[in-house]
Structure formats: structure tokens, C-alpha cells
Coordinates of N, CA and C in Angstrom, one line a residue:
M1 N 11.4 4.3 -9.8 CA 11.1 3.6 -8.9 C 11.7 4.2 -7.6
L2 N 13.1 5.1 -7.8 CA 13.1 5.8 -6.7 C 12.7 6.8 -6.4
R3 N 11.8 7.6 -7.4 CA 11.4 8.5 -6.4 C 10.2 8.1 -5.9
I4 N 9.9 7.0 -6.3 CA 8.4 6.3 -4.9 C 8.9 5.9 -4.1
L5 N 10.4 5.8 -4.0 CA 11.0 4.8 -2.5 C 11.4 6.1 -2.3
A6 N 11.9 7.5 -2.9 CA 12.1 8.5 -1.5 C 10.9 9.4 -0.6
A7 N 10.2 9.0 -1.7 CA 8.7 9.5 -0.9 C 8.0 9.1 0.5
F8 N 8.6 7.3 -0.3 CA 8.3 6.6 1.2 C 9.3 7.0 2.5
I9 N 10.3 7.4 1.7 CA 11.5 7.9 2.8 C 11.0 9.2 3.4
F10 N 10.9 9.7 2.5 CA 10.4 11.0 3.4 C 9.3 11.0 4.6
F11 N 8.2 10.5 3.3 CA 6.9 11.0 4.3 C 6.3 9.7 5.8
T12 N 7.6 8.9 5.8 CA 7.5 7.8 6.5 C 8.8 7.9 7.7
R13 N 8.4 6.8 8.7 CA 9.8 6.8 9.8 C 10.1 4.7 9.4
L14 N 9.2 4.2 8.1 CA 9.8 3.0 8.0 C 11.2 2.9 7.6
P15 N 11.6 2.1 8.0 CA 12.8 2.1 7.0 C 13.1 1.1 5.8
F16 N 12.4 2.2 4.8 CA 12.9 2.1 3.4 C 14.1 2.4 2.9
W17 N 14.7 3.4 3.4 CA 15.7 3.9 3.1 C 16.9 3.0 3.4
K18 N 16.8 1.8 3.6 CA 17.8 0.5 3.9 C 17.6 -0.1 2.4
L19 N 16.6 0.2 1.6 CA 16.2 -0.8 0.3 C 17.4 0.0 -0.7
A20 N 17.8 1.6 -0.8 CA 18.6 1.6 -1.6 C 18.9 3.2 -1.1
E21 N 20.0 4.3 -1.7 CA 20.4 5.0 -1.1 C 19.8 6.1 -2.4
V22 N 19.0 6.9 -2.3 CA 18.5 7.1 -2.8 C 19.0 9.0 -2.8
P23 N 19.6 9.6 -4.4 CA 19.9 10.6 -4.8 C 18.8 11.7 -3.9
A24 N 19.7 13.0 -3.8 CA 19.0 14.4 -3.4 C 17.9 14.7 -4.3
E25 N 18.1 14.6 -5.2 CA 17.3 15.6 -6.3 C 16.3 14.8 -6.8
Y26 N 15.7 13.6 -6.1 CA 15.1 12.3 -6.4 C 13.8 13.0 -5.1
F27 N 14.1 13.7 -4.1 CA 13.2 14.1 -3.0 C 12.2 15.1 -3.8
K28 N 12.7 16.1 -4.7 CA 12.1 16.8 -5.1 C 10.8 16.6 -5.5
N29 N 10.4 15.8 -6.2 CA 9.7 15.0 -7.1 C 8.5 14.3 -5.8
I30 N 8.5 14.0 -4.8 CA 8.1 13.3 -4.0 C 6.8 13.7 -3.7
V31 N 6.1 15.3 -3.7 CA 4.7 15.8 -4.1 C 3.6 14.2 -4.1
S32 N 4.0 14.1 -5.6 CA 3.4 13.3 -6.8 C 2.7 11.9 -6.0
R33 N 4.0 11.5 -5.5 CA 3.2 10.0 -4.7 C 3.1 9.8 -3.4
W34 N 2.8 11.1 -3.2 CA 2.4 11.4 -1.9 C 0.9 10.8 -1.2
A35 N 0.1 10.6 -2.9 CA -1.0 10.1 -2.2 C -0.7 8.5 -2.3
L36 N 0.5 8.1 -2.9 CA 0.5 6.9 -2.8 C 1.0 6.2 -1.7
V37 N 1.6 6.9 -0.7 CA 2.4 7.0 0.8 C 0.6 6.5 1.0
G38 N -0.6 7.7 1.3 CA -1.1 7.4 2.0 C -1.9 6.0 2.0
W39 N -1.8 5.2 1.0 CA -2.4 3.7 0.7 C -1.8 3.2 2.1
V40 N -0.5 3.2 2.1 CA -0.2 2.4 3.0 C -0.2 2.9 4.6
T41 N -0.3 3.8 4.7 CA -0.5 5.1 5.6 C -1.7 4.7 6.6
A42 N -2.7 4.5 5.6 CA -3.9 4.0 5.8 C -4.2 2.8 6.4
G43 N -3.2 2.0 5.1 CA -3.8 0.4 5.6 C -3.5 0.3 6.8
L44 N -2.3 0.4 7.4 CA -1.9 0.0 8.2 C -2.5 0.4 9.7
M45 N -3.7 2.0 9.3 CA -4.0 2.3 10.6 C -5.3 1.3 10.7
V46 N -6.2 1.1 9.7 CA -7.3 0.5 9.4 C -6.7 -1.5 9.7
I47 N -5.7 -1.9 9.8 CA -5.4 -3.4 10.3 C -5.5 -2.5 11.7
V48 N -5.0 -2.1 12.2 CA -4.5 -1.9 13.7 C -6.3 -1.3 14.2
L49 N -6.9 -0.1 13.3 CA -8.6 -0.3 14.0 C -9.2 -1.3 14.3
Y50 N -9.5 -2.5 12.9 CA -10.3 -3.4 12.6 C -9.7 -4.7 13.8
A51 N -8.3 -4.7 14.1 CA -8.1 -6.3 14.9 C -7.9 -5.7 16.0
G52 N -7.8 -4.2 16.3 CA -7.9 -4.1 17.9 C -9.5 -3.7 18.3
S53 N -10.7 -3.4 17.2 CA -11.8 -3.6 17.2 C -12.3 -4.9 18.0
L54 N -12.0 -5.8 17.8 CA -12.2 -7.7 18.1 C -11.8 -7.9 20.2
V55 N -11.2 -7.1 20.0 CA -10.9 -7.4 21.7 C -10.8 -6.2 22.8
L56 N -11.0 -4.7 21.7 CA -11.2 -3.3 22.4 C -12.4 -2.6 22.0
P57 N -12.8 -1.8 23.2 CA -13.5 -1.0 22.9 C -13.5 -0.1 21.2
S58 N -14.8 0.3 20.7 CA -14.1 1.1 19.0 C -13.5 2.1 19.2
G59 N -14.1 2.7 20.4 CA -12.8 4.1 20.5 C -11.8 4.0 21.1
V60 N -11.0 3.2 21.5 CA -9.6 2.7 22.2 C -8.7 2.2 20.9
A61 N -9.9 1.9 20.1 CA -9.2 0.8 18.7 C -9.0 2.2 18.1
L62 N -9.4 3.0 17.8 CA -9.6 4.2 16.8 C -8.3 5.0 17.5
A63 N -8.1 5.1 18.6 CA -7.3 6.0 19.8 C -5.6 5.0 19.4
L64 N -5.7 4.0 19.2 CA -4.7 3.0 19.0 C -4.0 2.9 17.4
A65 N -5.2 3.2 16.3 CA -5.0 3.3 14.9 C -4.3 4.9 15.0
M66 N -4.9 5.9 15.4 CA -4.7 7.2 15.5 C -2.5 7.7 15.6
I67 N -2.6 6.9 16.8 CA -1.4 6.8 17.2 C -0.2 6.0 16.3
T68 N -0.9 4.6 15.6 CA -0.3 4.7 14.7 C -0.1 5.2 13.8
R69 N -0.3 5.5 13.1 CA 0.2 6.7 11.7 C 1.2 8.3 12.3
L70 N 0.8 8.5 14.2 CA 1.6 8.9 14.2 C 3.1 8.4 14.0
L71 N 3.2 7.4 14.6 CA 4.4 6.6 14.7 C 5.0 6.7 13.4
I72 N 4.6 6.0 12.5 CA 4.9 5.9 11.2 C 5.2 7.2 10.7
T73 N 4.8 8.3 10.6 CA 4.9 9.8 10.5 C 5.9 10.3 10.6
G74 N 5.6 9.7 12.2 CA 6.5 10.6 13.1 C 6.1 12.1 13.3
C75 N 4.8 12.2 13.5 CA 4.3 13.5 13.8 C 4.5 14.3 12.4
L76 N 5.6 14.1 11.2 CA 5.5 15.5 10.4 C 4.6 16.3 10.0
H77 N 2.9 15.8 10.0 CA 2.1 16.6 9.1 C 1.6 17.0 10.7
E78 N 1.2 16.5 11.4 CA 0.9 16.9 12.6 C 2.1 18.6 13.2
D79 N 3.3 18.0 13.0 CA 4.3 19.7 13.1 C 3.8 20.5 12.4
G80 N 3.3 20.1 11.0 CA 3.9 21.2 10.2 C 2.0 22.4 10.7
L81 N 1.2 21.1 11.2 CA -0.5 21.8 11.7 C 0.0 22.5 12.3
A82 N 0.7 22.4 13.4 CA 1.1 23.9 14.7 C 1.8 24.6 13.9
D83 N 2.8 24.3 13.7 CA 3.3 25.7 13.1 C 2.8 26.8 11.5
F84 N 2.0 25.8 11.2 CA 1.1 26.7 10.6 C 0.0 27.6 11.4
F85 N -0.3 26.8 12.6 CA -1.3 28.0 13.3 C -0.4 28.9 13.7
D86 N 0.5 28.3 14.3 CA 1.2 29.5 15.2 C 1.7 30.7 14.5
G87 N 2.3 30.6 13.3 CA 2.8 31.1 12.3 C 1.5 32.1 12.1
F88 N 0.2 31.7 10.9 CA -0.1 32.9 10.7 C -1.3 32.8 12.2
G89 N -1.7 32.3 12.9 CA -2.2 33.0 14.1 C -1.7 34.2 14.7
G90 N -0.3 34.2 14.7 CA 0.7 35.0 15.7 C 1.3 35.8 15.1
G91 N 1.5 35.7 13.3 CA 2.2 36.8 12.5 C 1.4 38.2 12.0
T92 N 2.3 38.8 12.0 CA 1.3 39.9 11.5 C 1.7 40.4 10.0
N93 N 2.8 39.9 9.8 CA 3.1 40.2 7.9 C 3.9 39.0 7.5
R94 N 4.3 38.4 6.5 CA 4.5 37.8 5.5 C 6.1 37.1 6.3
E95 N 7.0 38.0 6.7 CA 8.0 37.6 7.4 C 7.8 37.2 8.7
R96 N 7.3 37.8 9.1 CA 6.9 36.8 10.6 C 6.4 36.3 10.6
I97 N 5.3 35.7 9.6 CA 4.5 34.5 9.7 C 6.0 32.9 9.1
L98 N 6.6 33.8 8.3 CA 7.4 32.5 7.7 C 8.5 32.4 8.9
A99 N 9.2 33.7 9.8 CA 9.8 33.0 11.2 C 9.2 32.7 11.9
I100 N 8.2 33.2 12.5 CA 7.6 31.9 13.5 C 6.9 30.2 12.8
M101 N 6.9 30.0 11.7 CA 7.1 29.1 11.3 C 7.9 28.1 11.3
K102 N 9.1 28.7 11.0 CA 10.6 27.7 11.1 C 11.0 27.8 12.7
D103 N 10.5 28.6 12.9 CA 10.8 28.4 15.0 C 10.2 26.8 15.2
S104 N 11.2 26.1 16.0 CA 11.1 24.9 16.2 C 10.0 24.7 17.2
H105 N 10.1 26.2 18.0 CA 9.3 26.1 19.3 C 7.9 26.2 19.6
I106 N 6.7 25.3 19.7 CA 5.5 25.1 19.9 C 4.8 26.4 20.7
G107 N 3.7 27.2 20.2 CA 3.1 27.9 20.5 C 1.9 28.0 21.1
S108 N 0.9 28.8 21.7 CA 0.0 28.5 22.6 C -1.2 28.3 21.2
Y109 N -1.3 28.7 20.0 CA -1.2 28.9 18.7 C -1.7 27.2 18.2
G110 N -0.6 27.0 18.4 CA 0.0 25.7 17.9 C -0.9 24.6 18.4
V111 N -0.5 24.9 20.4 CA -0.9 23.6 20.8 C -2.5 23.6 20.9
I112 N -3.2 24.5 20.8 CA -5.1 24.9 20.9 C -5.2 24.4 19.6
G113 N -4.8 24.2 18.1 CA -5.2 23.7 17.0 C -5.0 22.4 17.1
L114 N -3.8 21.7 18.2 CA -3.7 20.3 18.2 C -4.7 19.8 18.6
I115 N -5.1 20.3 19.9 CA -6.2 20.0 20.6 C -7.3 20.0 19.8
C116 N -7.3 20.8 18.8 CA -9.1 21.1 18.7 C -8.8 20.1 17.5
Y117 N -8.2 20.1 16.3 CA -7.6 18.9 15.3 C -8.0 17.4 15.7
F118 N -7.1 17.2 17.0 CA -7.3 15.7 17.5 C -8.8 15.3 18.2
G119 N -9.2 16.5 18.9 CA -10.5 16.0 19.1 C -11.8 16.1 18.3
L120 N -11.5 16.9 17.2 CA -12.7 16.7 16.3 C -12.7 15.2 15.5
Y121 N -10.9 15.0 15.2 CA -10.6 13.8 14.2 C -11.2 12.7 14.7
Y122 N -11.0 12.7 16.2 CA -11.7 11.3 16.9 C -13.0 11.3 17.3
L123 N -13.3 12.5 18.0 CA -15.1 12.2 17.6 C -16.0 12.2 16.3
L124 N -15.5 12.9 15.1 CA -16.2 12.5 13.7 C -16.0 10.3 13.5
L125 N -14.9 9.8 13.6 CA -14.6 9.1 13.3 C -15.8 8.1 14.9
S126 N -14.7 8.3 15.5 CA -15.8 7.7 16.3 C -17.1 7.2 16.8
N127 N -17.9 8.5 15.9 CA -19.3 8.0 15.9 C -19.6 7.2 14.7
L128 N -18.6 7.0 14.1 CA -19.6 6.4 12.6 C -19.1 5.0 13.2
P129 N -20.0 3.4 12.4 CA -19.2 2.2 12.8 C -18.2 1.8 12.7
V130 N -17.5 1.2 13.0 CA -16.2 0.6 13.1 C -15.8 0.4 11.4
E131 N -16.7 -0.1 10.5 CA -16.6 -0.9 9.5 C -16.4 0.7 8.3
L132 N -17.1 1.5 8.6 CA -17.5 2.6 7.6 C -16.3 3.2 8.4
A133 N -15.2 3.3 9.5 CA -14.8 4.5 9.9 C -13.8 4.0 9.2
G134 N -13.1 2.4 8.9 CA -12.3 2.0 7.9 C -11.8 2.5 7.1
C135 N -13.5 2.4 6.0 CA -13.5 2.7 4.4 C -12.7 4.3 4.7
A136 N -13.7 4.8 5.4 CA -13.1 6.2 5.7 C -12.0 6.9 5.5
I137 N -11.0 6.0 6.4 CA -9.9 6.0 6.8 C -9.1 5.9 4.9
L138 N -9.1 4.5 4.6 CA -8.8 4.0 3.5 C -8.8 4.7 2.5
A139 N -10.1 5.8 2.4 CA -9.9 6.8 1.6 C -9.6 7.6 1.5
G140 N -9.6 8.7 3.0 CA -10.0 9.7 3.2 C -8.4 10.0 3.0
D141 N -7.0 9.5 3.8 CA -5.7 9.9 3.9 C -5.0 9.9 2.4
P142 N -5.8 8.4 1.8 CA -4.5 8.7 0.3 C -5.2 10.3 -0.4
Y143 N -6.7 10.4 -0.6 CA -7.4 11.3 -1.3 C -7.2 13.0 -1.0
S144 N -7.1 13.4 0.5 CA -6.6 14.2 0.9 C -5.0 14.5 0.7
K145 N -4.3 13.5 0.9 CA -2.3 13.7 0.6 C -2.5 14.0 -1.0
G146 N -3.2 13.7 -1.9 CA -3.5 13.9 -3.3 C -3.8 15.6 -3.1
I147 N -4.8 15.4 -3.0 CA -5.6 17.2 -3.2 C -4.3 18.1 -2.5
A148 N -4.4 17.8 -1.0 CA -2.9 18.8 -0.8 C -2.0 19.0 -1.0
G149 N -1.5 17.6 -2.0 CA 0.1 18.0 -2.7 C -0.1 19.1 -4.1
M150 N -1.8 19.1 -4.3 CA -1.9 20.2 -5.7 C -1.4 21.6 -5.4
I151 N -1.0 21.8 -4.2 CA -0.3 23.2 -3.7 C 0.7 23.8 -4.1
I152 N 1.2 22.8 -4.7 CA 2.8 23.1 -5.7 C 2.1 23.5 -7.4
N153 N 1.6 23.1 -7.5 CA 1.1 23.6 -8.8 C 0.6 24.9 -8.3
R154 N -0.2 25.0 -7.8 CA -0.9 26.5 -8.0 C -0.2 27.7 -7.0
L155 N 0.3 27.7 -6.3 CA 1.5 28.2 -5.2 C 3.0 28.6 -5.8
P156 N 3.9 29.3 -5.8 CA 4.8 29.2 -5.3 C 6.0 28.8 -4.0
Y157 N 7.2 28.7 -3.7 CA 7.4 28.3 -2.7 C 8.0 29.3 -1.8
A158 N 7.5 29.7 -0.8 CA 7.1 31.1 0.1 C 9.1 31.8 0.4
R159 N 10.4 30.6 0.8 CA 11.0 31.2 1.3 C 11.7 30.9 0.0
K160 N 13.5 31.0 0.5 CA 14.6 31.2 -0.5 C 15.2 29.3 -0.1
E161 N 15.0 29.3 -1.6 CA 15.8 27.6 -1.3 C 16.9 27.7 -0.1
E162 N 17.9 27.8 -0.1 CA 18.0 27.9 1.4 C 17.6 28.0 2.9
E163 N 16.8 28.5 2.4 CA 16.2 28.6 4.0 C 15.1 27.4 4.4
A164 N 14.5 26.7 3.2 CA 14.1 25.5 4.1 C 13.9 24.5 4.8
K165 N 13.2 24.3 5.5 CA 13.8 23.4 6.7 C 13.8 22.4 6.4
S166 N 13.2 21.5 5.7 CA 13.8 20.1 5.0 C 14.9 20.0 4.1
K167 N 15.2 21.7 3.8 CA 15.9 21.4 2.3 C 15.7 21.2 1.2
T168 N 14.6 20.5 1.2 CA 14.7 20.6 -0.4 C 12.8 21.1 -0.7
V169 N 13.0 21.6 -1.8 CA 12.0 22.3 -2.6 C 11.6 21.8 -3.3
Y170 N 10.5 21.8 -3.5 CA 9.6 20.2 -4.3 C 9.5 21.3 -5.8
S171 N 9.7 20.6 -6.7 CA 9.4 20.3 -8.2 C 7.8 20.7 -8.5
R172 N 7.2 21.3 -9.5 CA 6.0 21.6 -10.0 C 5.7 20.3 -10.7
M173 N 4.4 19.2 -10.7 CA 4.1 18.3 -11.2 C 4.7 18.5 -12.8
T174 N 5.0 17.6 -13.3 CA 4.7 17.0 -14.9 C 3.6 16.8 -15.3
T175 N 2.8 16.7 -16.5 CA 1.5 16.2 -16.8 C 1.2 14.5 -16.6
G176 N 2.8 13.7 -16.3 CA 2.7 12.7 -16.1 C 2.3 12.1 -14.3
E177 N 3.0 13.1 -13.8 CA 2.8 13.3 -12.6 C 1.5 13.6 -12.2
Y178 N 1.6 15.0 -12.4 CA 0.1 15.1 -12.2 C -1.3 14.1 -12.6
L179 N -1.1 13.0 -13.2 CA -2.0 12.2 -13.6 C -1.8 10.9 -13.0
F180 N -0.3 10.4 -12.0 CA -0.1 9.5 -11.5 C -0.9 10.1 -9.7
S181 N -0.8 11.0 -9.4 CA -0.9 11.6 -8.3 C -2.6 11.7 -8.5
L182 N -3.5 12.0 -9.9 CA -4.8 11.9 -9.2 C -5.3 10.1 -9.7
I183 N -4.9 9.6 -9.9 CA -5.0 8.3 -10.1 C -4.7 7.8 -8.9
C184 N -3.4 8.0 -8.1 CA -3.8 7.3 -7.4 C -4.7 8.4 -5.3
L185 N -5.0 8.8 -5.9 CA -6.1 9.8 -5.0 C -7.3 9.6 -5.6
L186 N -7.8 8.7 -6.4 CA -9.1 8.8 -7.1 C -9.7 7.6 -6.7
L187 N -8.5 6.7 -6.9 CA -8.9 5.1 -7.3 C -9.3 4.3 -5.3
P188 N -8.7 5.3 -4.4 CA -9.5 4.8 -3.4 C -10.7 5.3 -2.9
L189 N -11.2 6.1 -2.9 CA -12.3 6.8 -2.9 C -13.6 4.9 -3.4
C190 N -12.6 4.4 -4.4 CA -14.1 2.9 -4.2 C -13.9 2.1 -3.1
W191 N -13.1 2.7 -1.8 CA -13.6 1.6 -0.9 C -14.8 2.1 0.0
L192 N -15.1 3.4 -0.4 CA -16.6 3.8 0.1 C -17.6 3.1 0.1
P193 N -18.6 2.4 0.5 CA -19.4 1.9 0.9 C -20.5 2.2 -0.4
E194 N -20.7 3.3 -0.3 CA -22.0 3.8 -1.1 C -21.3 5.2 -1.8
P195 N -22.0 5.3 -3.4 CA -21.9 6.5 -4.3 C -22.2 7.5 -3.1
V196 N -23.0 7.2 -2.4 CA -23.6 8.6 -1.9 C -22.2 9.7 -1.0
Y197 N -21.1 8.6 -0.3 CA -20.6 9.3 0.5 C -19.2 9.8 -0.9
F198 N -19.2 10.0 -2.1 CA -18.4 10.5 -2.5 C -18.3 12.0 -2.4
L199 N -19.6 12.1 -2.2 CA -19.9 14.0 -2.4 C -19.1 14.3 -1.0
A200 N -18.7 13.6 -0.3 CA -17.6 14.4 1.2 C -16.2 14.5 0.4
G201 N -16.0 14.2 -1.0 CA -15.1 14.7 -1.4 C -14.9 16.0 -2.2
L202 N -15.9 16.3 -2.1 CA -16.2 18.1 -2.2 C -15.8 18.8 -1.4
L203 N -15.0 18.8 0.4 CA -15.5 19.5 0.9 C -13.7 19.8 1.0
P204 N -12.8 18.1 0.5 CA -11.3 18.7 1.0 C -11.0 19.4 -0.6
V205 N -11.6 19.9 -1.2 CA -10.9 20.8 -2.2 C -11.9 22.2 -2.4
A206 N -12.9 22.5 -1.5 CA -13.1 23.8 -1.8 C -11.9 23.7 -0.1
T207 N -12.1 23.1 0.6 CA -11.1 23.4 2.0 C -9.7 23.5 1.6
W208 N -8.8 23.0 0.4 CA -7.7 23.1 -0.3 C -8.0 24.8 -0.8
Y209 N -8.5 24.9 -1.9 CA -9.0 26.3 -2.4 C -8.7 27.5 -1.5
L210 N -9.7 27.2 -0.2 CA -9.9 28.6 0.8 C -8.5 28.8 1.6
L211 N -7.6 27.3 1.6 CA -6.4 27.9 2.2 C -5.4 28.1 1.4
T212 N -5.5 27.3 0.3 CA -4.3 28.3 -0.7 C -4.4 29.3 -1.3
T213 N -5.6 30.1 -0.8 CA -6.2 30.9 -1.2 C -5.8 32.4 -0.2
F214 N -5.7 31.8 0.8 CA -5.1 32.3 2.2 C -4.1 32.3 2.1
M215 N -3.1 31.4 1.9 CA -1.9 31.9 1.7 C -1.2 32.3 0.5
K216 N -1.7 32.3 -0.5 CA -1.3 33.7 -1.1 C -1.5 35.0 -1.1
K217 N -2.3 35.2 0.1 CA -2.3 36.6 0.5 C -2.0 37.2 1.5
K218 N -1.5 36.0 2.3 CA -0.1 36.2 3.1 C 1.2 36.2 3.1
I219 N 1.2 35.0 2.3 CA 3.0 34.6 2.6 C 3.1 34.5 1.0
Q220 N 2.4 34.8 0.1 CA 2.6 34.8 -1.6 C 2.9 33.1 -2.1
G221 N 2.8 32.3 -1.4 CA 3.4 30.8 -1.6 C 2.8 30.0 -0.3
Y222 N 4.1 28.8 -0.5 CA 3.5 27.9 0.3 C 4.8 27.1 1.4
T223 N 4.6 26.8 2.1 CA 6.3 26.2 2.9 C 5.5 24.6 2.9
G224 N 6.4 23.5 3.4 CA 6.5 22.7 4.2 C 5.5 22.2 5.0
D225 N 5.3 22.8 5.9 CA 4.4 23.2 6.9 C 3.2 23.3 6.3
C226 N 2.7 24.2 5.0 CA 1.7 24.1 4.7 C 1.1 23.0 4.0
C227 N 1.8 22.2 3.6 CA 1.7 21.1 2.9 C 0.9 19.9 4.0
G228 N 1.4 20.2 5.3 CA 1.1 19.3 6.0 C -0.3 19.8 6.8
A229 N 0.0 20.7 6.7 CA -1.6 21.5 7.2 C -2.9 21.5 6.5
T230 N -2.2 21.4 5.1 CA -3.7 22.0 3.9 C -3.9 20.0 4.1
F231 N -3.0 19.1 4.0 CA -3.4 17.4 4.0 C -4.2 17.4 5.6
L232 N -4.0 17.5 6.7 CA -4.2 16.7 7.7 C -6.1 17.8 8.1
L233 N -6.4 19.2 7.3 CA -7.6 20.0 7.6 C -8.7 19.3 6.3
C234 N -7.8 18.9 4.9 CA -8.7 18.4 3.9 C -9.1 17.1 4.8
E235 N -8.4 16.4 4.8 CA -8.7 15.0 5.8 C -9.7 15.2 6.6
L236 N -9.8 16.2 7.3 CA -10.5 16.8 8.7 C -11.9 17.0 7.9
S237 N -11.8 17.5 7.1 CA -13.5 17.8 6.1 C -13.9 16.9 5.4
F238 N -13.1 16.0 5.2 CA -13.3 14.7 4.7 C -14.1 13.8 5.5
Y239 N -13.9 13.7 6.4 CA -14.6 12.9 7.7 C -15.9 13.8 7.8
L240 N -15.4 15.2 7.8 CA -16.8 16.0 8.1 C -18.2 15.3 7.7
G241 N -17.4 15.7 5.9 CA -18.6 15.9 5.4 C -19.5 13.9 5.3
I242 N -18.0 12.9 5.4 CA -18.9 11.4 5.5 C -19.3 11.2 6.7
A243 N -19.3 12.2 7.9 CA -20.3 11.7 9.2 C -22.0 12.5 8.6
V244 N -21.4 13.4 8.4 CA -23.0 14.4 7.8 C -23.8 13.7 7.0
I245 N -22.9 12.7 5.7 CA -23.8 12.1 5.2 C -24.6 10.9 6.0
Y246 N -23.7 10.0 6.5 CA -24.0 8.9 7.9 C -25.6 9.9 8.4
T247 N -24.9 11.0 8.9 CA -26.3 10.7 9.9 C -27.3 11.6 9.5
T248 N -27.5 12.1 8.4 CA -28.5 12.3 7.5 C -29.4 11.3 6.5
T249 N -28.7 10.0 6.4 CA -28.8 8.9 5.5 C -29.6 7.9 6.1
L250 N -29.6 8.1 8.2 CA -29.6 6.8 8.5 C -31.4 6.6 8.5

């Protein structure tokens, strides 16, 4: 139970830390609970989306839902995405890439990357019916977090432990943790209205494989920023798949 609480404390800015004091070692196992955290972040997003769409244009409601997740997570993953783009965009070798990603300042690659990410995210979901967009979020957020979390089973941590930005290096998943994560990422797919939309789940897997292969080649491992970037890009590919299926089956 403390490991689940640790995951909610780390991955959100909600006051779960008030419930109990969690020892530092429990934060090493939070990635296997990341998809479960997605159930909450997605649920709160969809509540705002559906409630907002009752009194506002659907596009505005979607923007408010996006802002809601940014507030809930403290832009944790988006910060990682910006650092990822800066590091791999501006770095010419392993040491330089890692140094740039650790720098707290955002560069041009990060700015352009975030603009493209948010723009595509908004366009993909805003062109879906509100009901389908909500179902896509309920499925896509936890599913993509679960897929992204598998990075720790494929790659080693790229930095020395004492150099970690969050001061926490994740432990590889045990068999039990792997199965728990698998259940938490697959169950939300039941929110999708038709079985054909399950095909969208293939794109995050492909995105994950390409990104982890790229990281292995460039820095021989992963960082926390890589985890956040992988989640957001996997989620974006999931919504791309949903949009393609919706458009082609009209």
C-alpha cells in the first residue's frame, strides 16, 4: 500500500503525502504503479471535460481538461519532454546529451517540441466527439503510462545514482509488479466504445520500441526525463490511432 501511496505522491501534486510518511526506498518501485496513477489523472481530466462541455464549447472544455492534468502533475512529464527534446536535439554525444537534460533551463528544441506536442494533442482530441475524446483519455493516459514504464525493464539507468535529478533510481519490476502494471494498463482499454479502437494500442507499443532503441543507441540507458517523454509520445500516438480509426470508419 505504501508503494502505491509513494507513486501518487511522486507523480501528482495532490496532497497524498498528508496520509502517511513514506520511506525513501519505496519510491524505487513506483513505476509499476504509474498506470494506476493514470486512472486518477485521466478520471479528473474527463470530469472537467464532460462538465465543461455542458456549459462551454467543447474545445474550451478540452483545454481546461488539459490544464487540469498539468496542475495535477505539476508539469512533471512535460518538463521531461522538453528536456528530452533539448538533450537529444542539441547533444552530440552521450555526455553532452545527459548534461543538457540535467540543465533546468529550456532551450529552443524544448520550446518547439512542447508547442508541437500540445498543438497535436489538442487537435487530435478536439476533432473527436466529446464522448469519444473522454473514452480515449480514460484509456490512453493509464495505458501509455504503463507502456512507458516498461522502459526500466529494457534499459539500465543512464546516470550514476547520485547524479539522478529526482534522487531516485527506479528498480526493475519483479514478476508480480510487472503483472500488476499489465493489469492496470490493460483494464482501462475497456472504456473504448468499440473493439476496433483497440488497434490504436499498437501505436504506443511501436513508439515505445523506437524510442527505447534510440535511447539505447544514444545514451545506453534511460533517465527520468526519458520516462516522461516516452509516456507523452506514446499517449500522443494512441490518440493519433484513435483519430485515424474514427475518421476511416465514419
